mmCIF file of C-alpha atoms in Angstrom:
data_model
loop_
_atom_site.group_PDB
_atom_site.id
_atom_site.type_symbol
_atom_site.label_atom_id
_atom_site.label_comp_id
_atom_site.label_asym_id
_atom_site.label_seq_id
_atom_site.Cartn_x
_atom_site.Cartn_y
_atom_site.Cartn_z
ATOM 1 C CA UNK C 427 -12.758 123.744 -9.432
ATOM 2 C CA UNK C 428 -12.857 127.368 -8.393
ATOM 3 C CA UNK C 429 -13.279 129.101 -5.078
ATOM 4 C CA UNK C 430 -17.097 129.103 -5.397
ATOM 5 C CA UNK C 431 -17.145 125.312 -5.889
ATOM 6 C CA UNK C 432 -15.114 124.958 -2.715
ATOM 7 C CA UNK C 433 -17.469 127.250 -0.838
ATOM 8 C CA UNK C 434 -20.446 125.157 -2.010
ATOM 9 C CA UNK C 435 -18.633 121.983 -0.905
ATOM 10 C CA UNK C 436 -17.868 123.415 2.463
ATOM 11 C CA UNK C 437 -21.488 124.311 3.044
ATOM 12 C CA UNK C 438 -22.796 120.948 1.756
ATOM 13 C CA UNK C 439 -20.362 118.974 3.860
ATOM 14 C CA UNK C 440 -21.528 120.850 6.915
ATOM 15 C CA UNK C 441 -25.213 120.309 6.054
ATOM 16 C CA UNK C 442 -26.120 118.370 2.898
ATOM 17 C CA UNK C 443 -29.830 119.046 3.570
ATOM 18 C CA UNK C 444 -29.610 122.759 2.696
ATOM 19 C CA UNK C 445 -32.070 123.870 0.031
ATOM 20 C CA UNK C 446 -30.687 125.538 -3.055
ATOM 21 C CA UNK C 447 -32.343 128.745 -1.827
ATOM 22 C CA UNK C 448 -30.557 128.612 1.523
ATOM 23 C CA UNK C 449 -27.286 127.564 -0.095
ATOM 24 C CA UNK C 450 -27.503 130.439 -2.575
ATOM 25 C CA UNK C 451 -28.057 132.850 0.318
ATOM 26 C CA UNK C 452 -24.983 131.522 2.117
ATOM 27 C CA UNK C 453 -22.658 131.682 -0.853
ATOM 28 C CA UNK C 454 -24.194 134.835 -2.476
ATOM 29 C CA UNK C 455 -25.101 133.219 -5.770
ATOM 30 C CA UNK C 456 -28.484 132.759 -7.455
ATOM 31 C CA UNK C 457 -30.406 129.525 -6.800
ATOM 32 C CA UNK C 458 -30.242 128.457 -10.502
ATOM 33 C CA UNK C 459 -26.394 129.045 -10.557
ATOM 34 C CA UNK C 460 -26.084 127.024 -7.301
ATOM 35 C CA UNK C 461 -28.220 124.218 -8.746
ATOM 36 C CA UNK C 462 -26.093 124.159 -11.893
ATOM 37 C CA UNK C 463 -22.784 124.099 -9.998
ATOM 38 C CA UNK C 464 -23.980 121.323 -7.670
ATOM 39 C CA UNK C 465 -25.285 119.308 -10.603
ATOM 40 C CA UNK C 466 -21.877 119.685 -12.308
ATOM 41 C CA UNK C 467 -20.037 118.613 -9.123
ATOM 42 C CA UNK C 468 -22.261 115.529 -9.012
ATOM 43 C CA UNK C 469 -21.798 114.670 -12.655
ATOM 44 C CA UNK C 470 -18.007 114.992 -12.512
ATOM 45 C CA UNK C 471 -17.925 112.705 -9.466
ATOM 46 C CA UNK C 472 -16.675 115.321 -6.996
ATOM 47 C CA UNK C 473 -19.855 114.858 -4.977
ATOM 48 C CA UNK C 474 -20.403 111.108 -4.721
ATOM 49 C CA UNK C 475 -23.480 111.131 -2.473
ATOM 50 C CA UNK C 476 -25.276 112.587 0.461
ATOM 51 C CA UNK C 477 -25.115 110.791 3.799
ATOM 52 C CA UNK C 478 -26.398 111.054 7.390
ATOM 53 C CA UNK C 479 -23.688 111.039 10.065
ATOM 54 C CA UNK C 480 -24.590 108.216 12.472
ATOM 55 C CA UNK C 481 -23.263 107.619 15.966
ATOM 56 C CA UNK C 482 -22.327 103.955 15.787
ATOM 57 C CA UNK C 483 -22.540 103.377 19.556
ATOM 58 C CA UNK C 484 -25.988 104.910 19.867
ATOM 59 C CA UNK C 485 -27.081 102.905 16.868
ATOM 60 C CA UNK C 486 -26.135 99.641 18.627
ATOM 61 C CA UNK C 487 -22.621 99.097 17.129
ATOM 62 C CA UNK C 488 -20.613 99.880 20.294
ATOM 63 C CA UNK C 489 -17.375 98.042 19.569
ATOM 64 C CA UNK C 490 -15.157 99.496 16.783
ATOM 65 C CA UNK C 491 -11.728 98.446 15.589
ATOM 66 C CA UNK C 492 -9.252 98.496 12.783
ATOM 67 C CA UNK C 493 -8.376 95.028 11.521
ATOM 68 C CA UNK C 494 -5.213 94.549 9.486
ATOM 69 C CA UNK C 495 -5.222 91.497 7.240
ATOM 70 C CA UNK C 496 -2.151 89.784 5.856
ATOM 71 C CA UNK C 497 -3.398 87.782 2.898
ATOM 72 C CA UNK C 498 -2.228 87.050 -0.640
ATOM 73 C CA UNK C 499 -3.458 85.159 -3.659
ATOM 74 C CA UNK C 500 -6.918 83.890 -4.454
ATOM 75 C CA UNK C 501 -8.143 83.876 -0.846
ATOM 76 C CA UNK C 502 -7.289 87.559 -0.235
ATOM 77 C CA UNK C 503 -10.138 89.496 1.276
ATOM 78 C CA UNK C 504 -9.745 92.126 -1.447
ATOM 79 C CA UNK C 505 -10.749 89.508 -4.069
ATOM 80 C CA UNK C 506 -14.124 88.782 -2.411
ATOM 81 C CA UNK C 507 -16.595 91.553 -3.183
ATOM 82 C CA UNK C 508 -19.107 89.963 -0.846
ATOM 83 C CA UNK C 509 -17.091 91.069 2.206
ATOM 84 C CA UNK C 510 -18.049 94.682 1.517
ATOM 85 C CA UNK C 511 -21.686 93.640 2.110
ATOM 86 C CA UNK C 512 -21.024 92.324 5.613
ATOM 87 C CA UNK C 513 -22.843 94.738 7.944
ATOM 88 C CA UNK C 514 -19.890 94.858 10.341
ATOM 89 C CA UNK C 515 -17.455 96.130 7.683
ATOM 90 C CA UNK C 516 -17.483 99.935 7.670
ATOM 91 C CA UNK C 517 -14.418 100.539 5.416
ATOM 92 C CA UNK C 518 -11.965 98.517 3.393
ATOM 93 C CA UNK C 519 -8.560 99.973 2.445
ATOM 94 C CA UNK C 520 -5.905 98.354 0.251
ATOM 95 C CA UNK C 521 -2.569 99.451 1.716
ATOM 96 C CA UNK C 522 1.197 99.108 1.373
ATOM 97 C CA UNK C 523 3.498 97.562 3.876
ATOM 98 C CA UNK C 524 3.384 94.257 5.730
ATOM 99 C CA UNK C 525 -0.406 93.880 5.367
ATOM 100 C CA UNK C 526 -2.553 94.039 2.287
ATOM 101 C CA UNK C 527 -5.618 95.615 3.743
ATOM 102 C CA UNK C 528 -7.019 97.541 6.715
ATOM 103 C CA UNK C 529 -10.738 97.208 7.572
ATOM 104 C CA UNK C 530 -12.634 99.446 9.845
ATOM 105 C CA UNK C 531 -15.289 97.424 11.600
ATOM 106 C CA UNK C 532 -18.107 97.951 14.054
ATOM 107 C CA UNK C 533 -19.963 95.239 15.947
ATOM 108 C CA UNK C 534 -22.501 95.241 18.739
ATOM 109 C CA UNK C 535 -20.457 93.198 21.278
ATOM 110 C CA UNK C 536 -17.115 91.558 22.005
ATOM 111 C CA UNK C 537 -18.699 88.171 21.200
ATOM 112 C CA UNK C 538 -19.653 89.559 17.789
ATOM 113 C CA UNK C 539 -16.126 90.902 17.380
ATOM 114 C CA UNK C 540 -14.670 87.463 18.108
ATOM 115 C CA UNK C 541 -17.063 85.901 15.538
ATOM 116 C CA UNK C 542 -16.053 88.456 12.926
ATOM 117 C CA UNK C 543 -12.362 87.862 13.512
ATOM 118 C CA UNK C 544 -12.991 84.124 13.047
ATOM 119 C CA UNK C 545 -14.752 84.827 9.751
ATOM 120 C CA UNK C 546 -11.967 87.087 8.561
ATOM 121 C CA UNK C 547 -9.323 84.483 9.449
ATOM 122 C CA UNK C 548 -10.467 82.477 6.422
ATOM 123 C CA UNK C 549 -8.919 85.232 4.268
ATOM 124 C CA UNK C 550 -5.544 85.564 6.045
ATOM 125 C CA UNK C 551 -4.015 86.538 9.354
ATOM 126 C CA UNK C 552 -5.998 89.268 11.162
ATOM 127 C CA UNK C 553 -4.504 91.668 13.648
ATOM 128 C CA UNK C 554 -6.804 94.147 15.416
ATOM 129 C CA UNK C 555 -6.571 97.501 17.133
ATOM 130 C CA UNK C 556 -9.601 98.555 19.193
ATOM 131 C CA UNK C 557 -10.919 102.087 18.833
ATOM 132 C CA UNK C 558 -11.550 103.773 22.185
ATOM 133 C CA UNK C 559 -12.603 107.135 20.802
ATOM 134 C CA UNK C 560 -12.263 109.254 17.685
ATOM 135 C CA UNK C 561 -11.352 112.842 18.518
ATOM 136 C CA UNK C 562 -11.420 113.587 14.753
ATOM 137 C CA UNK C 563 -13.890 111.165 13.192
ATOM 138 C CA UNK C 564 -14.625 113.208 10.081
ATOM 139 C CA UNK C 565 -12.881 116.149 8.472
ATOM 140 C CA UNK C 566 -14.511 117.979 5.593
ATOM 141 C CA UNK C 567 -12.537 118.040 2.349
ATOM 142 C CA UNK C 568 -11.052 121.423 1.396
ATOM 143 C CA UNK C 569 -8.859 122.640 -1.417
ATOM 144 C CA UNK C 570 -5.369 121.090 -1.303
ATOM 145 C CA UNK C 571 -2.602 123.535 -0.450
ATOM 146 C CA UNK C 572 -0.520 124.671 -3.369
ATOM 147 C CA UNK C 573 2.770 122.798 -3.972
ATOM 148 C CA UNK C 574 5.529 124.210 -1.767
ATOM 149 C CA UNK C 575 3.009 125.867 0.583
ATOM 150 C CA UNK C 576 3.555 125.493 4.351
ATOM 151 C CA UNK C 577 -0.175 125.762 5.116
#
């Protein structure tokens, strides 16, 4: 990826609804060249999709938390692909350390949170941390600093 690819990614992460004409104006490249570069970024898997940013609270999912699960073997939550389809599950991460996974969840109420914890307990021992606010909820991806850089 070159500097122009990163410039395109920066613009698209800020507003994925930009037309190729507007994107080309912003990065000073012709619309066909922009279209080709974006298509290549999609085909190589750098761009994996286009998404709307949604405020969970305003959408009715006012309680958010991280749930750590300690589970091993055949009943591990990571072995059940159906869990990813639960509407309360926002993210699933396989991690190192004392737990095997961390899930980011959102539910409409504390009663729904309790019910979700009960469902997750079938997979292992859950431990939760409530999210009060997210001062940095999303950071656009940029080029990684060079090895040895202090940036």
